C-alpha positions as protocol buffer text, in pm:
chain_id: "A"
residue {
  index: 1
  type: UNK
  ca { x: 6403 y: 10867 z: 1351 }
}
residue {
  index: 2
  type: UNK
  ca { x: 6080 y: 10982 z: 1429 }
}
residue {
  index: 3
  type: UNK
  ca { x: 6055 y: 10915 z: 1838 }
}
residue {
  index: 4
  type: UNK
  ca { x: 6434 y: 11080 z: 1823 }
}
residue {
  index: 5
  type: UNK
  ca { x: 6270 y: 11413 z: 1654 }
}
residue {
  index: 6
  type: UNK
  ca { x: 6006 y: 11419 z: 1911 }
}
residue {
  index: 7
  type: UNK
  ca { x: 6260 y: 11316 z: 2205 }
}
residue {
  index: 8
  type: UNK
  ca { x: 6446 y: 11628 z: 2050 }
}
residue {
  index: 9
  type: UNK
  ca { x: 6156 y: 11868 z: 2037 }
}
residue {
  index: 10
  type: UNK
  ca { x: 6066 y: 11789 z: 2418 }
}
residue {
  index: 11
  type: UNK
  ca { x: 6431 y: 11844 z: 2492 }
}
residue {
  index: 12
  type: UNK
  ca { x: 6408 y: 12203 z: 2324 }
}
residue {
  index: 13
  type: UNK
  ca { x: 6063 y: 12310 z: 2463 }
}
residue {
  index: 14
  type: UNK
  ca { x: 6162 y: 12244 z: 2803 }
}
residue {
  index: 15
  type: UNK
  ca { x: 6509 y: 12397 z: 2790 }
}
residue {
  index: 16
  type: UNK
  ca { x: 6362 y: 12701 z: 2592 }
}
residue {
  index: 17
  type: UNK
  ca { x: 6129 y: 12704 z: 2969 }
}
residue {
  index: 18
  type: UNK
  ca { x: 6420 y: 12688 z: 3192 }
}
residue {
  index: 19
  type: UNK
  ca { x: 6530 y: 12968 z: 2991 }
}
residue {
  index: 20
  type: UNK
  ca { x: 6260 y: 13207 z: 2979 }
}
residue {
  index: 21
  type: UNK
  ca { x: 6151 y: 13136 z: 3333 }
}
residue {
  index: 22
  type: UNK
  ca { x: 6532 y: 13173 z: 3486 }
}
residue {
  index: 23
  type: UNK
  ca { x: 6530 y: 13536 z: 3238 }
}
residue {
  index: 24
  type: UNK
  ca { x: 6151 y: 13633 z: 3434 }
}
residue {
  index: 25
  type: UNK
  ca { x: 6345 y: 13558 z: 3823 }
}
residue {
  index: 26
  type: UNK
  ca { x: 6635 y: 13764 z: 3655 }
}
residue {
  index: 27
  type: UNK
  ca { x: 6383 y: 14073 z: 3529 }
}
residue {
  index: 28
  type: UNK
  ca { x: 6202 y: 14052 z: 3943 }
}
residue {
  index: 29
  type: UNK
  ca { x: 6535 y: 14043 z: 4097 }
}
residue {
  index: 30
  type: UNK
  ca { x: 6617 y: 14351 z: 3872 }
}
residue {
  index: 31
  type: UNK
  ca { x: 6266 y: 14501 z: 3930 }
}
residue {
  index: 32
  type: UNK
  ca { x: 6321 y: 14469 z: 4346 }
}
residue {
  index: 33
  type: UNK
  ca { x: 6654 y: 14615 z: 4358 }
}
residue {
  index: 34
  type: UNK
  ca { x: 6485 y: 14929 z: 4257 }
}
residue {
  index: 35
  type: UNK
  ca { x: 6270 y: 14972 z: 4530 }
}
residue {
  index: 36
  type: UNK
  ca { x: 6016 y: 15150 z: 4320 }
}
residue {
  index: 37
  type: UNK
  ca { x: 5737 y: 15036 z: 4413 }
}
residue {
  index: 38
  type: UNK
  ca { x: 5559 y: 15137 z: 4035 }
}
residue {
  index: 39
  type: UNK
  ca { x: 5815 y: 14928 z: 3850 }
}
residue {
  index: 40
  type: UNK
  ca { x: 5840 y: 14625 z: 4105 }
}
residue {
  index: 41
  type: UNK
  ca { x: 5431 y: 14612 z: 4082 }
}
residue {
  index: 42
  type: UNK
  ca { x: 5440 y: 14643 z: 3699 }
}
residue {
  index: 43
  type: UNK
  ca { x: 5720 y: 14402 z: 3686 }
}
residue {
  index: 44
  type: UNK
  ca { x: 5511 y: 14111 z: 3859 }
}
residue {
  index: 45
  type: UNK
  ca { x: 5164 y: 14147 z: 3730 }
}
residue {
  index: 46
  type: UNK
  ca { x: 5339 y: 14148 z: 3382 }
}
residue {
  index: 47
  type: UNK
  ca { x: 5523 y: 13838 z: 3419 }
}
residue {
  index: 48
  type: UNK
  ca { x: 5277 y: 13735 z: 3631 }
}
residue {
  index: 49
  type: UNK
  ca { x: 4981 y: 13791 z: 3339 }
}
residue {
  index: 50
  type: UNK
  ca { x: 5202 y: 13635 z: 3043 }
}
residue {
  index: 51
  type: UNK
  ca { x: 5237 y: 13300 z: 3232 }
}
residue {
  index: 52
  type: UNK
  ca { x: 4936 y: 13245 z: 3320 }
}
residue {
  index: 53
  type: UNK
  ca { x: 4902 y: 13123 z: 2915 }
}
residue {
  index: 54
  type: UNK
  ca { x: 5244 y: 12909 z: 2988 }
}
residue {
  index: 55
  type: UNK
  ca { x: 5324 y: 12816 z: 3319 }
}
residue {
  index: 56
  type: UNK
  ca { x: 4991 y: 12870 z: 3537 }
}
residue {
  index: 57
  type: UNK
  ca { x: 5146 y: 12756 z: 3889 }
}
residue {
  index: 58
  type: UNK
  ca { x: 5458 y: 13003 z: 3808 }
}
residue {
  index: 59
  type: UNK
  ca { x: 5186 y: 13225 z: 3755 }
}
residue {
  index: 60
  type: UNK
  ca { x: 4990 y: 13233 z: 4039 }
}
residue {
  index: 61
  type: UNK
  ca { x: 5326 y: 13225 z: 4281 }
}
residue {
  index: 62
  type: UNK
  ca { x: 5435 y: 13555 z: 4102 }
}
residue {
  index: 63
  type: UNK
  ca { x: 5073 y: 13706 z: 4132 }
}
residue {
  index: 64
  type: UNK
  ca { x: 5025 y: 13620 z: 4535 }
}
residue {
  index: 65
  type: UNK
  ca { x: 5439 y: 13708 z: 4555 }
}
residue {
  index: 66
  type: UNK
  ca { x: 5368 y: 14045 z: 4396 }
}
residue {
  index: 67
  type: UNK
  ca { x: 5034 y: 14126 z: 4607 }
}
residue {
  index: 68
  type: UNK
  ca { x: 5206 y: 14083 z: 4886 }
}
residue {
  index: 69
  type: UNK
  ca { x: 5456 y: 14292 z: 4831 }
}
residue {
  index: 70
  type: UNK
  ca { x: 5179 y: 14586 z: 4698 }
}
residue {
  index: 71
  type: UNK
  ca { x: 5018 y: 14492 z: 5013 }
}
residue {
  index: 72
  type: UNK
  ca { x: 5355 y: 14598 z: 5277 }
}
residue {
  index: 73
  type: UNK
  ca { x: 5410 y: 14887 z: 5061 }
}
residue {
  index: 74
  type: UNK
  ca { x: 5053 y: 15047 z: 5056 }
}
residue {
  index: 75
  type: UNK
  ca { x: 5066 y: 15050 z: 4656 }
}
residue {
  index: 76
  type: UNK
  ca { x: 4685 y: 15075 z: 4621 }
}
residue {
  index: 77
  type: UNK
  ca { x: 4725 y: 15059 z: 4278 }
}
residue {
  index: 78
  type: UNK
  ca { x: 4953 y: 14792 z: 4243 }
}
residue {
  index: 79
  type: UNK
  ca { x: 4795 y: 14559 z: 4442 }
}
residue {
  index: 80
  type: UNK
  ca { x: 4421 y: 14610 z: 4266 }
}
residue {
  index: 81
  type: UNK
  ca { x: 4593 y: 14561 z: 3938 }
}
residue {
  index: 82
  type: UNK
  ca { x: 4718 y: 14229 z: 4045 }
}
residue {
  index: 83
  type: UNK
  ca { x: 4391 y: 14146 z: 4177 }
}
residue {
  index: 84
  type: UNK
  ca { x: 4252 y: 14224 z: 3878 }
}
residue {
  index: 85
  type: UNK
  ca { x: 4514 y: 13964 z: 3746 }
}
residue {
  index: 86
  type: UNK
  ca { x: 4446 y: 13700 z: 3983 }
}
residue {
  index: 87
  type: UNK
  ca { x: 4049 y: 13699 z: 3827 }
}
residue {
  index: 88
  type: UNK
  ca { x: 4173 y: 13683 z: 3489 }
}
residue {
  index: 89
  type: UNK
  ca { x: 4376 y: 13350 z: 3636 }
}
residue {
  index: 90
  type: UNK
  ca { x: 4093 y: 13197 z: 3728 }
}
residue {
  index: 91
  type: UNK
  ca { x: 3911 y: 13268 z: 3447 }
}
residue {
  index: 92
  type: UNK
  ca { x: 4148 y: 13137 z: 3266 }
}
residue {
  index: 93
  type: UNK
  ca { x: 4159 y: 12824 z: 3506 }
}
residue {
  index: 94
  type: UNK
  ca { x: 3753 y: 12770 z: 3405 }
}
residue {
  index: 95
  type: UNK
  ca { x: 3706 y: 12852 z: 3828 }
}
residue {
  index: 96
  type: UNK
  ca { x: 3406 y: 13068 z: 3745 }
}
residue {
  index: 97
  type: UNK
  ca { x: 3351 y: 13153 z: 4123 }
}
residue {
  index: 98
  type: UNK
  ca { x: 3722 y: 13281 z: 4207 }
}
residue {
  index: 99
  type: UNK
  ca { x: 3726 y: 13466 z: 3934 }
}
residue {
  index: 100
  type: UNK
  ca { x: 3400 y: 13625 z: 3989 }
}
residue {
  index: 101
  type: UNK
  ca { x: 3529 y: 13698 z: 4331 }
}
residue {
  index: 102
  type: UNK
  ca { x: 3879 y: 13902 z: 4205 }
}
residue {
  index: 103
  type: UNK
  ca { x: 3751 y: 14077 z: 3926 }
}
residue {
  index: 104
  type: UNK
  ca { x: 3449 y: 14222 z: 4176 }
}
residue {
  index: 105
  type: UNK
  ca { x: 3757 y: 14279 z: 4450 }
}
residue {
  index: 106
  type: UNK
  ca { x: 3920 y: 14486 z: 4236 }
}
residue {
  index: 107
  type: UNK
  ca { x: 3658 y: 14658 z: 4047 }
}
residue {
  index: 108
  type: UNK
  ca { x: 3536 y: 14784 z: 4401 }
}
residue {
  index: 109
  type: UNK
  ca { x: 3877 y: 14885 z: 4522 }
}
residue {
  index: 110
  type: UNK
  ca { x: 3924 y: 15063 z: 4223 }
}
residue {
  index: 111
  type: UNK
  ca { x: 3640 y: 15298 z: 4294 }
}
residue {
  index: 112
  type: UNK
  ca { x: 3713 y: 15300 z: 4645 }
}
residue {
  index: 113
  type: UNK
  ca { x: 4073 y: 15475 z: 4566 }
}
residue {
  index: 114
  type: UNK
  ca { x: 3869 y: 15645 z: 4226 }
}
residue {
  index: 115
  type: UNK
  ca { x: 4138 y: 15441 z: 4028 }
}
residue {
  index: 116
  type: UNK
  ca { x: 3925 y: 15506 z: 3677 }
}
residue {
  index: 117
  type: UNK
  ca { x: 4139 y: 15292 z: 3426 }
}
residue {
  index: 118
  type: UNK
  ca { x: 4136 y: 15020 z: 3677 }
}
residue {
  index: 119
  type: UNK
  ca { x: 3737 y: 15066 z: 3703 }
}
residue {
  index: 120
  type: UNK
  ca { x: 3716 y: 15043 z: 3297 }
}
residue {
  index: 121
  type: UNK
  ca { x: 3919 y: 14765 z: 3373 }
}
residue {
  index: 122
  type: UNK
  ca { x: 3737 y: 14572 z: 3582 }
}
residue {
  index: 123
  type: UNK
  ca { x: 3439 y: 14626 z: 3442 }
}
residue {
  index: 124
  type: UNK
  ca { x: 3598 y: 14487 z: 3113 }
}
residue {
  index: 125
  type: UNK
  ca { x: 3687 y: 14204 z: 3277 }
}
residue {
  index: 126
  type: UNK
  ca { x: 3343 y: 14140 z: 3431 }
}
residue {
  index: 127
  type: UNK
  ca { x: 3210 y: 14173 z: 3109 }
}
residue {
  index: 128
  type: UNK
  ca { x: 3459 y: 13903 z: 2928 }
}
residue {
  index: 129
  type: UNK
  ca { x: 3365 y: 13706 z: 3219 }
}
residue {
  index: 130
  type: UNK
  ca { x: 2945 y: 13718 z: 3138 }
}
residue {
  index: 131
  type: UNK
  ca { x: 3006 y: 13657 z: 2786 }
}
residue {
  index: 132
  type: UNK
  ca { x: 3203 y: 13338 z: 2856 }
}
residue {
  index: 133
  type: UNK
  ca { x: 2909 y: 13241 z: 3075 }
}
residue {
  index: 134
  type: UNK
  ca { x: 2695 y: 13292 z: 2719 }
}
residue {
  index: 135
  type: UNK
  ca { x: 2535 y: 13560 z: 2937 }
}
residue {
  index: 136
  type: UNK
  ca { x: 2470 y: 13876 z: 2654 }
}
residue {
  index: 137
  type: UNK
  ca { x: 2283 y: 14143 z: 2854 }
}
residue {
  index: 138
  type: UNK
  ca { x: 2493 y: 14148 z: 3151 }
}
residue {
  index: 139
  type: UNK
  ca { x: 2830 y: 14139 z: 2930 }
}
residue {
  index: 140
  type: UNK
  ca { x: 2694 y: 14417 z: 2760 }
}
residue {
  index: 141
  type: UNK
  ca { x: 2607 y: 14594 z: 3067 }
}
residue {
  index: 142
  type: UNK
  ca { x: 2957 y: 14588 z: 3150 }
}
residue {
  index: 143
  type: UNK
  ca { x: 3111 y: 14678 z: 2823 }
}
residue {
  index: 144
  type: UNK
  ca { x: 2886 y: 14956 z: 2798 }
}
residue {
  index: 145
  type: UNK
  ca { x: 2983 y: 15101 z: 3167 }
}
residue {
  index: 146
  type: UNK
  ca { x: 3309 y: 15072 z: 3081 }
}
residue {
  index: 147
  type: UNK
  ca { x: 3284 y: 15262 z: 2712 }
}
residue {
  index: 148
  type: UNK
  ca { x: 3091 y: 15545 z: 2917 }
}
residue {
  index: 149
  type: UNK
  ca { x: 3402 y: 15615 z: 3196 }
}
residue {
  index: 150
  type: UNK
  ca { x: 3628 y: 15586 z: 2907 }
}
residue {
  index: 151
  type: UNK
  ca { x: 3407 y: 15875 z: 2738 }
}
residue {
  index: 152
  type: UNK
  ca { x: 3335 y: 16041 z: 3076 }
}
residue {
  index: 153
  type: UNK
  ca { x: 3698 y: 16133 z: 3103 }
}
residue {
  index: 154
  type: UNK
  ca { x: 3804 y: 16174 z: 2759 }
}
residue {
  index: 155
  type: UNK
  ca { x: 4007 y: 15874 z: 2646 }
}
residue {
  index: 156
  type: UNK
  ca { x: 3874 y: 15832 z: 2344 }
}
residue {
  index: 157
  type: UNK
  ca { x: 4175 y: 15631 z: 2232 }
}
residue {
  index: 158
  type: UNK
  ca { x: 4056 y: 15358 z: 2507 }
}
residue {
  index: 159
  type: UNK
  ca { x: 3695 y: 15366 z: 2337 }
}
residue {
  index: 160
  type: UNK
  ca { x: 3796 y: 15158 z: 2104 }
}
residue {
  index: 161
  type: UNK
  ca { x: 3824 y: 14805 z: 2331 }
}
residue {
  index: 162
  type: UNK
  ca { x: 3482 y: 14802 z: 2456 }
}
residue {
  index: 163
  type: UNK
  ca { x: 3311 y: 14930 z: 2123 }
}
residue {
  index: 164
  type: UNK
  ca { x: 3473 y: 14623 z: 1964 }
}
residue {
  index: 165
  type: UNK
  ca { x: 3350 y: 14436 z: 2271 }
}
residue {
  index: 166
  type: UNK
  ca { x: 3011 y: 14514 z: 2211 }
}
residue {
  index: 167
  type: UNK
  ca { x: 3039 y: 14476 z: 1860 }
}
residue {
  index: 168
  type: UNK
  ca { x: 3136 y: 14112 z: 1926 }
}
residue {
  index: 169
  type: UNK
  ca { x: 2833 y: 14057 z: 2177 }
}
residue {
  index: 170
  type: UNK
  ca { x: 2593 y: 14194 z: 1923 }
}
residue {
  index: 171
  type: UNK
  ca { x: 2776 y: 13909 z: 1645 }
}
residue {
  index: 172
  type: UNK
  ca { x: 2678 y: 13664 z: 1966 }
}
residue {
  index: 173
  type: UNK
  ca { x: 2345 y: 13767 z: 1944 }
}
residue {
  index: 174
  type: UNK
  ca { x: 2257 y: 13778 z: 1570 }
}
residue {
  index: 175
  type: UNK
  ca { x: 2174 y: 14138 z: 1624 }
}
residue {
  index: 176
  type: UNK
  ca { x: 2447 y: 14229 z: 1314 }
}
residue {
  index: 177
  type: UNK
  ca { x: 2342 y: 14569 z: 1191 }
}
residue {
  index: 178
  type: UNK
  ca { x: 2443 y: 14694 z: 1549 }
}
residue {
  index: 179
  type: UNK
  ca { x: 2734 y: 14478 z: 1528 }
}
residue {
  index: 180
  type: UNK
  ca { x: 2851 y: 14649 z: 1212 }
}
residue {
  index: 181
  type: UNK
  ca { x: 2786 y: 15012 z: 1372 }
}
residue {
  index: 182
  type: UNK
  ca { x: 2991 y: 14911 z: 1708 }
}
residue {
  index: 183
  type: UNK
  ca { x: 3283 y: 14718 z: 1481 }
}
residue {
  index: 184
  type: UNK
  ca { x: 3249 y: 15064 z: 1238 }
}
residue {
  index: 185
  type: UNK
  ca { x: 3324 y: 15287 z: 1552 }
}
residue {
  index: 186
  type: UNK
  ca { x: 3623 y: 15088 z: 1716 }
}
residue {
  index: 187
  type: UNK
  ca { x: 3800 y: 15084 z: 1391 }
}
residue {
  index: 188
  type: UNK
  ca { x: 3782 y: 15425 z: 1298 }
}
residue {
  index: 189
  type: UNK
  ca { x: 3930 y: 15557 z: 1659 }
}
residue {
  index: 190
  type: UNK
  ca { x: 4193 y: 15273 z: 1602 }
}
residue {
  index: 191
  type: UNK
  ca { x: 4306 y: 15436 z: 1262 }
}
residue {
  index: 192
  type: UNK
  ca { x: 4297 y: 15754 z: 1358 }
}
residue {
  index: 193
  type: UNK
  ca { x: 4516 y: 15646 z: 1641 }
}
residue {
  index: 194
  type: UNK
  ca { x: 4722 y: 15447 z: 1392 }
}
residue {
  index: 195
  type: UNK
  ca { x: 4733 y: 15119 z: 1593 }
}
residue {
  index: 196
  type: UNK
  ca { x: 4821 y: 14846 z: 1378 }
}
residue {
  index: 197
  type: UNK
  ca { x: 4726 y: 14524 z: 1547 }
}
residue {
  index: 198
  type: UNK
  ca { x: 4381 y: 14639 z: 1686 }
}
residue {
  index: 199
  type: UNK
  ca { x: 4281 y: 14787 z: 1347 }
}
residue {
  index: 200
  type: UNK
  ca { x: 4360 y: 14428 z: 1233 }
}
residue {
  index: 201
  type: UNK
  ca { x: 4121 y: 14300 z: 1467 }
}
residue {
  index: 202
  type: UNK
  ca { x: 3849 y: 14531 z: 1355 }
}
residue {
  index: 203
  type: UNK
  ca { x: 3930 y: 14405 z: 1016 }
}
residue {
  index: 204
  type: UNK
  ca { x: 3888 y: 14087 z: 1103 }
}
């Protein structure tokens, strides 16, 4: 009874894969009919980002597919985004070096086109990336470059992620009174914003 419940379960998940992964060729073949190049770009490095966590060679097929694409249309934007997407692959992968490389790629496009969410992106990134590698200062660093663009140009709303960033590196470090005041200052922009989930974070 017991190997038939398991035979059953393996029968489910991997149906329940067919399934989502013939629905994500549906939503690209959907995407490309458009010929926007915003949407088809969104399309992929969204797809492209969510199975990284589920299918990782689907993933990085749908990341190269969709660069190249960014690439023949001359969607600057698209194509650093995926790049940006690519790092977070490897990151995910444990490939320290490659993802080093893509996150840099596209942190330095970004200011080459003056992309600034991208930047605050990729300097995000760069700084998940240094904290993984249990190195502090230079994850701050980051996080704090990326909390002073966000400020620089106003979006206060976007604050929020690298305040609660740095809160988290101070936790790391044992330094908990700034913790607290970092943690404080993300959750208070997140209520005033009203965003559920993130002020759950803070919470937490």
């Amino acid at each position: 009874m017991k190997s038939l419940k398991i035979k059953f379960s393996f029968i489910l998940c991997f149906l329940t894969c067919i399934i989502l992964s013939q629905e994500q060729d549906s939503i690209i073949f959907n995407a490309l009919k458009t010929n926007n190049d915003s949407i088809i770009s969104a399309t992929y490095n969204s797809i492209g980002f969510n199975s990284i966590f589920s299918n990782k060679n689907k993933a990085l097929k749908i990341i190269l597919e969709g660069k190249e694409i960014a690439k023949k249309a001359n969607y600057d934007y698209g194509f650093i985004r995926l790049t940006n997407t690519h790092g977070i692959y490897f990151d995910v992968l444990g490939n320290k070096d490659s993802a080093n490389y893509y996150f840099n790629e596209s942190l330095n496009l970004a200011r080459t086109h003056n992309f600034k969410d991208l930047e605050s992106k990729g300097l995000n990134n760069l700084g998940m990336f240094y904290w993984n590698q249990v190195d502090f200062n230079k994850a701050l660093s980051f996080f704090f470059n990326s909390l002073k663009l966000e400020e620089e140009f106003g979006n206060i709303k976007n604050t929020a992620n690298p305040l609660s960033n740095i809160g988290l590196i101070y936790q790391e470090m044992k330094l908990f009174d700034n913790a607290l005041q970092y943690h404080f200052k993300a959750l208070e922009i997140r209520k005033k914003h009203s965003e559920k989930r993130e002020i759950g974070l803070s919470l937490n």
